[in-house]
Coordinates of C-alpha atoms and ligand atoms in Angstrom, one line a residue:
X1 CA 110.5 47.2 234.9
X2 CA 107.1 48.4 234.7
X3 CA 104.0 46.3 233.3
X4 CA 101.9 47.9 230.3
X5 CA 98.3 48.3 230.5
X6 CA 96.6 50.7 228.4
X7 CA 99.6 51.9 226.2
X8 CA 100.9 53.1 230.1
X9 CA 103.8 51.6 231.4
X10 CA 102.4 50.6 235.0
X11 CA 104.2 50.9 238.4
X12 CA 102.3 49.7 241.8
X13 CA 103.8 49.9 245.4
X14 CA 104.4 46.4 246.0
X15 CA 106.8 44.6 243.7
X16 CA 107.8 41.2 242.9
X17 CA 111.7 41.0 242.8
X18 CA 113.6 38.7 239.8
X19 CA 116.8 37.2 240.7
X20 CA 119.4 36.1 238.9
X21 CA 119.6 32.3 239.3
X22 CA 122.8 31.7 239.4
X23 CA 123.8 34.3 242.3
X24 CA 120.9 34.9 243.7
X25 CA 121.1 38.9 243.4
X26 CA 118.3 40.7 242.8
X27 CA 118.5 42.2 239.2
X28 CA 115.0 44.3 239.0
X29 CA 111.4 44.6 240.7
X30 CA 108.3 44.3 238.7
X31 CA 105.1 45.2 240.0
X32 CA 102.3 43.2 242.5
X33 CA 99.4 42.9 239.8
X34 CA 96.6 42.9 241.3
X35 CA 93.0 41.4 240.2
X36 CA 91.9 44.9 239.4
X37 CA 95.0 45.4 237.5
X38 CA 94.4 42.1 235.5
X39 CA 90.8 43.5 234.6
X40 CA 91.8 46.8 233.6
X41 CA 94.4 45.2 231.5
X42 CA 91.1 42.9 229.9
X43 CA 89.3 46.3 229.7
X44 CA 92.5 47.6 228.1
X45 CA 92.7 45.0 225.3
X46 CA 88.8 44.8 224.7
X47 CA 89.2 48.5 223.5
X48 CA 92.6 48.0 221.8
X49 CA 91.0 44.9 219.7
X50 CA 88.1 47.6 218.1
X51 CA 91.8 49.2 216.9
X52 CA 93.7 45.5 216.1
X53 CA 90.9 43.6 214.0
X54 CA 90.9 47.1 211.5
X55 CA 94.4 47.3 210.8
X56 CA 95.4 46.1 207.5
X57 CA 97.5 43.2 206.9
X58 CA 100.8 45.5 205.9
X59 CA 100.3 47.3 208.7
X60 CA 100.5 44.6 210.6
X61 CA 102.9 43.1 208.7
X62 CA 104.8 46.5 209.0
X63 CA 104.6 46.5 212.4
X64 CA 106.4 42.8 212.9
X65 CA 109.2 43.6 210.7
X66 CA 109.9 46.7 212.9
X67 CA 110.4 44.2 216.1
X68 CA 112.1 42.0 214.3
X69 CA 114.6 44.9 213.7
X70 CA 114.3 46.1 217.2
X71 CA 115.2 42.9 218.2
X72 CA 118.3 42.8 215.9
X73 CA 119.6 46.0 216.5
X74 CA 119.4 45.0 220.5
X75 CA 120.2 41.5 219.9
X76 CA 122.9 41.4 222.9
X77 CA 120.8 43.4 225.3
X78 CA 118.1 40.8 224.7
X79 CA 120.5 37.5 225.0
X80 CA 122.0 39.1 228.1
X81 CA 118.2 39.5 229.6
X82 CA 117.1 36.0 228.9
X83 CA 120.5 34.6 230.6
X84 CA 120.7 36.7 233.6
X85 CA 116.4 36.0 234.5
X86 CA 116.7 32.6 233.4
X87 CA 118.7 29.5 233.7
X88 CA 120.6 29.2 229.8
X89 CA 123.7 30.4 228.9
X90 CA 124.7 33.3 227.3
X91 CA 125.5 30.9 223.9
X92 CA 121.9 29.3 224.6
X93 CA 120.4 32.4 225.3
X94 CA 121.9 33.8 221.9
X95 CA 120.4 31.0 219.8
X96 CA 117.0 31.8 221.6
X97 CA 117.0 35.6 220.6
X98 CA 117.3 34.7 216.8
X99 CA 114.7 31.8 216.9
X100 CA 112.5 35.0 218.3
X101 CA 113.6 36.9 215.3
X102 CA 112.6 33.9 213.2
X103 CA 109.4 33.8 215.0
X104 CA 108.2 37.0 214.5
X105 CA 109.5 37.2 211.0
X106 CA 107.3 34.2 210.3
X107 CA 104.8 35.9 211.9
X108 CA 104.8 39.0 209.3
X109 CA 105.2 36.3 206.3
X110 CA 102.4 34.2 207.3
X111 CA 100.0 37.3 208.1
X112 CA 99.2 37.6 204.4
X113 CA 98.7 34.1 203.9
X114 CA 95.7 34.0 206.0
X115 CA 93.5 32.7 203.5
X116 CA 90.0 31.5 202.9
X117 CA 88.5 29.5 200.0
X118 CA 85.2 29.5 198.0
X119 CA 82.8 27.0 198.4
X120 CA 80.9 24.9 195.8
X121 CA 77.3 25.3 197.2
X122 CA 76.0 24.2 194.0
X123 CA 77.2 20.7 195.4
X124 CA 73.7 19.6 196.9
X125 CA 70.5 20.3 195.3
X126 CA 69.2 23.7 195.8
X127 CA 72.3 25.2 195.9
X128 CA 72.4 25.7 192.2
X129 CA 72.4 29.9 193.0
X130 CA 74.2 29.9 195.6
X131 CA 77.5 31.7 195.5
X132 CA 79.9 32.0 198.1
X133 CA 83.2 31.9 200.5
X134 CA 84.5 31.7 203.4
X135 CA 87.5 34.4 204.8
X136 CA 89.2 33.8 208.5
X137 CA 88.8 37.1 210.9
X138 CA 90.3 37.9 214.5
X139 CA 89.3 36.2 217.5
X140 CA 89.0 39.0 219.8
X141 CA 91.5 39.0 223.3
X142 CA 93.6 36.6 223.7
X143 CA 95.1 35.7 227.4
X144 CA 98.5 34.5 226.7
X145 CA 100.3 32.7 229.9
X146 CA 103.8 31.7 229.5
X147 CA 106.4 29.9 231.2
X148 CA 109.9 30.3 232.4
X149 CA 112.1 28.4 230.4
X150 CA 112.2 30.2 227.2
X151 CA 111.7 33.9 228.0
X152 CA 111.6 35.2 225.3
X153 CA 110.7 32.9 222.3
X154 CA 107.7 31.1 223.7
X155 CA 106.6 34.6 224.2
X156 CA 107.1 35.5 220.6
X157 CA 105.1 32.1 219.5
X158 CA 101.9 34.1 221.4
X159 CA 102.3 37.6 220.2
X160 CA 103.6 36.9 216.9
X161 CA 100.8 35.2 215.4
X162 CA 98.2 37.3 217.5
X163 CA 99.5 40.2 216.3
X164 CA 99.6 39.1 212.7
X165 CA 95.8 37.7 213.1
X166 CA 94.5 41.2 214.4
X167 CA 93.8 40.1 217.9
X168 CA 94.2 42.0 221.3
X169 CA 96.3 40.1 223.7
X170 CA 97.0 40.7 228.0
X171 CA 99.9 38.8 228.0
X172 CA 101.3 36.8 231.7
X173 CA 104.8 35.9 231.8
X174 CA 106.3 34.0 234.4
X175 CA 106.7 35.6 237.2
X176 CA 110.3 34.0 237.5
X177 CA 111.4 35.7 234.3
X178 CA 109.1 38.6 232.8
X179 CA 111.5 40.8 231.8
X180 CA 112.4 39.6 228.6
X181 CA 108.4 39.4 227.3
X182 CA 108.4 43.2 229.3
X183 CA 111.7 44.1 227.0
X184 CA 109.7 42.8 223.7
X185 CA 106.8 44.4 224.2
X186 CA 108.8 47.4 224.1
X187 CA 109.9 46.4 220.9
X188 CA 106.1 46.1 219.7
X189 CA 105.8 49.8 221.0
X190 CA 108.6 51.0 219.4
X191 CA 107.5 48.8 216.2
X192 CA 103.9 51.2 216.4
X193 CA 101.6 49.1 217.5
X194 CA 98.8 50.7 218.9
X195 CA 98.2 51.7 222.8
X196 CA 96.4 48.8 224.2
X197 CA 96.5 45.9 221.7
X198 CA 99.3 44.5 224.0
X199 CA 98.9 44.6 227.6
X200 CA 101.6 42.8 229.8
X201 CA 100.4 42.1 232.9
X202 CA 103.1 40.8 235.5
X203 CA 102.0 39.1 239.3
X204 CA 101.5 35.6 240.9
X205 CA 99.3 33.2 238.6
X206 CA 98.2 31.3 241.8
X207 CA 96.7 34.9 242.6
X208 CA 95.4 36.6 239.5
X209 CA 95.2 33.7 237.3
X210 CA 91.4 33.4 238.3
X211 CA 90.0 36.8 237.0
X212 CA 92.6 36.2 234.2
X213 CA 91.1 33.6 233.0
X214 CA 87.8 33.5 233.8
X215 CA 86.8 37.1 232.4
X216 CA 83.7 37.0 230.1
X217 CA 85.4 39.6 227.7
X218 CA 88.9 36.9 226.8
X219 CA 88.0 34.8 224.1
X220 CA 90.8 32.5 224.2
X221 CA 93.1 31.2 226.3
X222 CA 96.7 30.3 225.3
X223 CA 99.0 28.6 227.9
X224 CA 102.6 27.4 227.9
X225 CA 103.4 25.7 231.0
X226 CA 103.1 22.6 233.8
X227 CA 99.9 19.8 233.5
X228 CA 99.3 21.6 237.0
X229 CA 98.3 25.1 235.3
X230 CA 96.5 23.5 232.8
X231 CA 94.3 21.9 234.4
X232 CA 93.6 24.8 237.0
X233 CA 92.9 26.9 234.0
X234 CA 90.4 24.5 232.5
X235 CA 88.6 24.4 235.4
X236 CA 87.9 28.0 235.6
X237 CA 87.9 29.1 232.1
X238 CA 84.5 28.4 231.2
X239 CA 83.6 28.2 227.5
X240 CA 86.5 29.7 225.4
X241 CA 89.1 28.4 222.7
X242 CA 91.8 27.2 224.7
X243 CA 95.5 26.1 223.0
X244 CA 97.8 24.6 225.6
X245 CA 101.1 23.3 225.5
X246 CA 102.4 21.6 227.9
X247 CA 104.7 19.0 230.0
X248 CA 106.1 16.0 228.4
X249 CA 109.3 13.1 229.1
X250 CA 110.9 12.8 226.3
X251 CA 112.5 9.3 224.9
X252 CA 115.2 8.4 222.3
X253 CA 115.7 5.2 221.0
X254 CA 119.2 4.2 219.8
X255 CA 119.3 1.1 217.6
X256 CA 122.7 -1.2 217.3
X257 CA 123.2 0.7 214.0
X258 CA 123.1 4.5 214.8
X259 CA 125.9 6.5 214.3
X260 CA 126.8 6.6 217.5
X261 CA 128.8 9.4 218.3
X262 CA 126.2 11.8 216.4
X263 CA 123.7 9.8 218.6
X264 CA 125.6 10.9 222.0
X265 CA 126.7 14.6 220.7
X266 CA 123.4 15.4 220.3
X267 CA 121.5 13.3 223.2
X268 CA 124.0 14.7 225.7
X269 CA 123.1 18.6 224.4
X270 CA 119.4 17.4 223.9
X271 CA 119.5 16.6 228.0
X272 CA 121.1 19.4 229.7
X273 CA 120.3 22.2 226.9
X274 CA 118.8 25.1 229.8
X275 CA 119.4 22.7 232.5
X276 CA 117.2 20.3 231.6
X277 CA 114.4 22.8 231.4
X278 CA 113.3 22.2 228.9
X279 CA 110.0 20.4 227.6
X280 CA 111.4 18.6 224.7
X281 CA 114.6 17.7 226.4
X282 CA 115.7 13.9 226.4
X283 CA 114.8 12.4 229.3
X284 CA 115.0 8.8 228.7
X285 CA 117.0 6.4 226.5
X286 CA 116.7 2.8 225.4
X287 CA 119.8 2.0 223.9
X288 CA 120.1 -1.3 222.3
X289 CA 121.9 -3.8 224.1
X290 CA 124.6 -4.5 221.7
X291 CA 126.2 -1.3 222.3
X292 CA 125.0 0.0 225.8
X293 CA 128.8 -0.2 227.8
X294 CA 129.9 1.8 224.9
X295 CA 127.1 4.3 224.7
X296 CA 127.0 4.6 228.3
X297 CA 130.6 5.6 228.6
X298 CA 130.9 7.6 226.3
X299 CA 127.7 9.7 227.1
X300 CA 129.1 9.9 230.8
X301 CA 132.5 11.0 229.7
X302 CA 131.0 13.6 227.3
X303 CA 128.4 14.6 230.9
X304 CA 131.5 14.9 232.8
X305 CA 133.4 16.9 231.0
X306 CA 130.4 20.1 230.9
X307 CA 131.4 23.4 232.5
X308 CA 128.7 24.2 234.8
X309 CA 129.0 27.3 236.3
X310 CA 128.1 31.6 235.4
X311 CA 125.6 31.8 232.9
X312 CA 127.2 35.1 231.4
X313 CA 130.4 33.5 230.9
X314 CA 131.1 32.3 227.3
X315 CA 132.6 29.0 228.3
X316 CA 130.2 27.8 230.5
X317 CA 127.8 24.5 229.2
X318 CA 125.2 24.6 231.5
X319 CA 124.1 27.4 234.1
X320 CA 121.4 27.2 237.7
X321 CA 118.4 26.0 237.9
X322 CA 115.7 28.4 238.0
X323 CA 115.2 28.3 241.5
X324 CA 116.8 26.3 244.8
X325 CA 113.2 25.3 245.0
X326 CA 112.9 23.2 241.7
X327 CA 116.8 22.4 242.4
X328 CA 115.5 20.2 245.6
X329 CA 112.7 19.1 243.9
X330 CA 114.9 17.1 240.9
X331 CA 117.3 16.5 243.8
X332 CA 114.4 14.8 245.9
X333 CA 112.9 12.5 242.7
X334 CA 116.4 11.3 242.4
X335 CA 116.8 10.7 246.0
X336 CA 113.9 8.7 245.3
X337 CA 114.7 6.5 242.5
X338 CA 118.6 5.6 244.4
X339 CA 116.2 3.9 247.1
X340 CA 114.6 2.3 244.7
X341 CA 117.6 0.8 243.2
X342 CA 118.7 3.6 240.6
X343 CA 122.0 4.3 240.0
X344 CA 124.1 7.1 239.9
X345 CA 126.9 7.5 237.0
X346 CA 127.6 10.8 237.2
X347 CA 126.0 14.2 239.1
X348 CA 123.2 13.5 241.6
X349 CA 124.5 16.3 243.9
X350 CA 123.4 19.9 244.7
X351 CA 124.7 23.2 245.5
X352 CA 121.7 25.8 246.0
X353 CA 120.2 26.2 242.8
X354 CA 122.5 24.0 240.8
X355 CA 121.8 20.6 240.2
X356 CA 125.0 18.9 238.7
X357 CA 124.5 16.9 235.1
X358 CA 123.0 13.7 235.8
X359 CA 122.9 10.0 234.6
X360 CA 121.6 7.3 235.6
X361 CA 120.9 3.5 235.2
X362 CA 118.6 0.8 236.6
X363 CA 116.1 3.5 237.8
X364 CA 112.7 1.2 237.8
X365 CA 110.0 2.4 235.3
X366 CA 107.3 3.0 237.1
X367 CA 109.9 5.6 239.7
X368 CA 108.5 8.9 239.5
X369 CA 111.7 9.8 238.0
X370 CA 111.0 8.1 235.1
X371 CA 107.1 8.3 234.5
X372 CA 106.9 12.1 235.3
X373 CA 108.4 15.4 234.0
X374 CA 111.6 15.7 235.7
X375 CA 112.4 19.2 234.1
X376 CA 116.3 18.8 235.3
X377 CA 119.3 18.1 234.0
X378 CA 118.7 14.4 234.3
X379 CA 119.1 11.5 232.2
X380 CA 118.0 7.7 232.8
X381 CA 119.5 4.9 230.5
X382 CA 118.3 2.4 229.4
X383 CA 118.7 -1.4 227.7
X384 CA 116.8 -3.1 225.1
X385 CA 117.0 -5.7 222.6
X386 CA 114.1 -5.5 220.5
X387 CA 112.6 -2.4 218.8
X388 CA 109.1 -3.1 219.7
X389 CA 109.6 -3.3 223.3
X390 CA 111.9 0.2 223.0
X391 CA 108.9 1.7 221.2
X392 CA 106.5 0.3 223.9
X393 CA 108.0 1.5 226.7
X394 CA 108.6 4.5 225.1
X395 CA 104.9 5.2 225.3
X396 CA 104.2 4.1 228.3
X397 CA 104.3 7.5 229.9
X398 CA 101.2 9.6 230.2
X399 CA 102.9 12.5 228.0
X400 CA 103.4 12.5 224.4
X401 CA 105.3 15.9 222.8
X402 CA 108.7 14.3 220.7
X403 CA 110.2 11.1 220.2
X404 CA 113.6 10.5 218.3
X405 CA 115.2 7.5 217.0
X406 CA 118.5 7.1 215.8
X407 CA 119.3 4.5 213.3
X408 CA 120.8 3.9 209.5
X409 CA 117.8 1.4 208.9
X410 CA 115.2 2.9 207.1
X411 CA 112.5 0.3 208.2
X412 CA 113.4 0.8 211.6
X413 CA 113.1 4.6 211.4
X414 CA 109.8 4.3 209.2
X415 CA 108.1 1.7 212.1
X416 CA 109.6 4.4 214.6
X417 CA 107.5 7.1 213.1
X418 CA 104.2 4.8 212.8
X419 CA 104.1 3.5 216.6
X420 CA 105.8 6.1 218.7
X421 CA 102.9 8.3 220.1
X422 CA 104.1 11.7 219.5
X423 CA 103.6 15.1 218.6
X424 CA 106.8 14.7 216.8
X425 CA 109.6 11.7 216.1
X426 CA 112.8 13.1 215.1
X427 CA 114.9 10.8 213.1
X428 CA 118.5 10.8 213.8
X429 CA 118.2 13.6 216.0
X430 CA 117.8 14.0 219.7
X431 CA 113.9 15.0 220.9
X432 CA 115.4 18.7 221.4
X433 CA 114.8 19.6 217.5
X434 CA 112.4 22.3 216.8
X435 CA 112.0 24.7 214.2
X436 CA 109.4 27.5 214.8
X437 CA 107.2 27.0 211.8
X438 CA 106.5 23.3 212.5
X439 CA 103.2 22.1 214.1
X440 CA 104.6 21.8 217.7
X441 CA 102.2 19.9 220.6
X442 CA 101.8 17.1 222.0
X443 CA 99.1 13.7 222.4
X444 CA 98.0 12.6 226.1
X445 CA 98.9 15.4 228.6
X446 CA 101.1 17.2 226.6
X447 CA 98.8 19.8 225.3
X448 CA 95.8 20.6 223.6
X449 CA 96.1 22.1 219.9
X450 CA 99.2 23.1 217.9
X451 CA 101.3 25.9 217.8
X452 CA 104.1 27.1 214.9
X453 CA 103.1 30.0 213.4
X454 CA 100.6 29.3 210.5
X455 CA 99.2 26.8 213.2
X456 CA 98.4 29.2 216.3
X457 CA 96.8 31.3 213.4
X458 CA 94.4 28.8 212.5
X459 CA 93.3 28.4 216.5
X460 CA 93.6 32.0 217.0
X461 CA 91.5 33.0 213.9
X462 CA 87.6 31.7 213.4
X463 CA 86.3 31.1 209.7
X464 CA 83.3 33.6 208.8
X465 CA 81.0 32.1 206.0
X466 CA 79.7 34.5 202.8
X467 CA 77.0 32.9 201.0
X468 CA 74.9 34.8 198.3
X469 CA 71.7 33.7 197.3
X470 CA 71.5 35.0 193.5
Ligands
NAP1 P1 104.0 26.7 235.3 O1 104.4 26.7 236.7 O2 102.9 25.9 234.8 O3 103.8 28.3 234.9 C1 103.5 28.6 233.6 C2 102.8 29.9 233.6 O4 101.4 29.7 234.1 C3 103.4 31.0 234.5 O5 103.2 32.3 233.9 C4 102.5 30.9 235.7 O6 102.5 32.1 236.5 C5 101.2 30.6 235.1 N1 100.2 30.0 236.0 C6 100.5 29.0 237.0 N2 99.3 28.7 237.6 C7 98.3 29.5 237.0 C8 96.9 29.6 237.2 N3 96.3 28.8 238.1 N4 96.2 30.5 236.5 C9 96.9 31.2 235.5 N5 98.2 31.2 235.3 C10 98.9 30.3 236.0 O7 105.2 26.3 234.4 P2 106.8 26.8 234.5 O8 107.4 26.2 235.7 O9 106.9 28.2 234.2 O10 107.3 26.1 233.1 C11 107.6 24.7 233.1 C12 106.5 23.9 232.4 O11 106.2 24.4 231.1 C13 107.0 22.5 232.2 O12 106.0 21.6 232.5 C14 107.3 22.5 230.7 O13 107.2 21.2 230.1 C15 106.2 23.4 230.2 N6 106.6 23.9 228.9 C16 105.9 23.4 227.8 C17 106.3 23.8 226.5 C18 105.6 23.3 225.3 O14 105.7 24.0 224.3 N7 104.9 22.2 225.3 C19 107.4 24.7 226.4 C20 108.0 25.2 227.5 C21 107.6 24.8 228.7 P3 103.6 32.3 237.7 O15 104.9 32.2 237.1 O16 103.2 33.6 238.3 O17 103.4 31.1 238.6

């Protein structure tokens, strides 16, 4: 596929080829970008936002419904994309193509609820005739990076509301899987939006991340990705609105009373949903002591009995990782925790880029394994016998995006909510529960700012003050 600058769909000499994770073949090319494409694209957008901030809000509106339809009447093409680029299964991959939908649908509903308010100036003295208002406008060009994991939603969290707002956007996908965000922004073409409000620029971050972010002209920066990128991008971003979501490790808490097989259906899909990939997966569980054998065992049988195997194939659970490279890396943090006296139930073996389900026991706490992001379909277990301590360590990891708990006790779940340190805590639910209009980030190094629809339009809007002096 080509990338779009200018309301032009690009080609360049060198290419970048996307493989299908779990054969390896090579499924398309995109092009090199280079850092003059990545400030044409900026130049692009700059011209395309003098279009963006004066289209009304039906047009906009207008133009959201008619991806949302492009998207439906392609649904399969989409889900088919997102599971050959990417590491979830056709089923997964399904379920992410109508969250998009939802996305952008949210996106045209809440793009005529941008709203402002009136303002009482006559609230000090000397205000008494003063008369006035405040109204939220566009930002201006947005840099949106995103990640691999989710294609094509986490794309659809950044154009959706920019679109919606009146903003410009150059968009970055990952250059693992950018052809889903390629294949919407086809979809915003076909849907009319105007030649260069949407640029897609595709290359190496690690290359053109610098110009990207750094240009004078972007005045905001929106990431989805690794601590790592994060904090490169701040460091070269200079003074611009910046929304980042990022990294987390995820822990449920099951108390003696939980239902437990709920608690275990949903855990075990919660920790291998797209591999593991996944930033809200569950990555550690404090299960109380009273009914740890049981829990265990059950949760291994359940682990054992997932098909692994082609992503395209309807009966599979869990497909590749996204690369052999992150396959060795889970492989080596595990690795690391056995020689530290962790304990392999089930999985722990790989086979080029697939990395089998995993749990584990008795993996110390301060293992990397357990303190970073393992972003793999791994799972360490753990026993506790009082809620405090579950809740402590819990928090004692440096990342804070969702917490669950599972229990019948409503004081338990209510204390839960109050001490975990969380973006979100899920109640009877694993941590991998999202829906796309909720505020969704993170405390510590999980992110900065919120995103959900009506939230990423308060960051990506700025209020303009109207005051009258009669
Ligand atoms: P990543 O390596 O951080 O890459 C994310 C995006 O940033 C990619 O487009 C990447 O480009 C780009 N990038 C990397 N370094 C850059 C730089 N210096 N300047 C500009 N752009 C740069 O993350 P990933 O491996 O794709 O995704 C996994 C991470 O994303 C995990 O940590 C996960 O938790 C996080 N994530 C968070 C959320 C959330 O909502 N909180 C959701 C999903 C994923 P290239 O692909 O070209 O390297």
């Amino acid at each position: 596929m080509k990338m779009l600058i200018g309301g032009a769909w690009v080609d360049k000499k060198e290419t970048i080829p996307v493989h299908r994770p779990y054969d390896g073949k090579v499924i398309d090319h995109i092009p090199a970008g280079t850092k003059e494409d990545v400030v044409k694209a900026i130049e692009s957008a700059v011209e395309g936002f003098q279009v963006s901030k004066k289209m009304p809000v039906h047009k906009r509106m207008e133009i959201l419904w008619g991806v949302v339809d492009y998207i439906r009447k392609n649904f399969e093409d989409f889900a088919k994309m997102i599971a050959s680029e990417g590491s979830k299964t056709i089923r997964e991959a399904r379920k992410e193509t109508a969250r998009c939908m939802n996305t952008i649908s949210v996106s045209a509903e809440e793009a005529r609820r941008i709203l402002g308010e009136t303002i009482p100036f006559d609230s000090f003295p000397g205000g008494e005739n003063r008369v006035g208002y405040y109204y939220r406008f566009p930002i201006g060009v947005i840099v949106a990076i995103t990640p691999f994991n989710d294609p094509l939603n986490l794309v659809a969290h950044k154009l959706g509301p920019a679109i919606a707002a009146g903003n410009s956007v150059v968009l970055k996908p990952a250059t693992d899987t950018p052809l889903s965000a390629l294949k919407l922004g086809e979809a915003f073409l076909a849907a009319g939006l105007p030649p260069k409000v949407l640029n897609i620029i595709t290359g190496r971050g690690s290359e053109i991340g610098d110009v990207l972010v750094s240009h004078p002209a972007v005045r905001m920066i929106t990431l989805t990705g690794g601590v790592e990128a994060g904090v490169q991008i701040l460091k070269r971003s200079g003074l611009k609105k910046i929304s980042m979501e990022l990294g987390s490790n995820c822990p449920v808490i099951v108390c003696e009373d939980a239902d437990m097989s709920k608690a275990i259906d949903l855990s075990v899909s919660g920790a291998f949903w797209a591999v593991g990939q996944n930033c809200i997966g569950v990555q550690r569980m404090f299960i109380h002591e009273k009914v740890f054998d049981g829990y265990v065992k059950k949760f291994v049988e359940q682990t054992k009995a997932m098909k692994v195997g082609d992503q395209l194939d309807e009966s599979t659970d869990m497909g590749a990782m996204i690369n052999e490279r992150e396959a060795k890396r889970v492989e080596e943090w595990v690795d690391d925790a056995v020689k530290q006296g962790g304990k392999i139930l089930t999985g722990g073996k790989r086979n080029g880029n697939f990395y089998d389900p995993t749990v584990m026991v008795d993996v110390p706490e301060n293992a990397k394994l357990a303190v970073e992001e393992v972003f793999g379909p791994v799972v360490l277990m753990y026993k506790y016998n009082d809620l405090d301590d579950a809740i402590k360590r819990s928090n004692s990891v440096n990342y804070g995006l969702h917490a669950a708990v599972f229990t019948q006790d409503i004081n338990k779940a209510f204390k839960a909510v109050y001490e975990l340190d969380f973006g979100s805590v899920i109640v009877n639910d694993s941590t991998d529960y999202r829906l796309d209009e909720m505020p969704f980030g993170g405390v510590k190094h999980s992110g900065l700012g919120r995103e959900g629809i009506k939230f990423s339009l308060l960051e990506q809007t700025e209020p303009k003050v109207v005051c009258f002096n009669l």
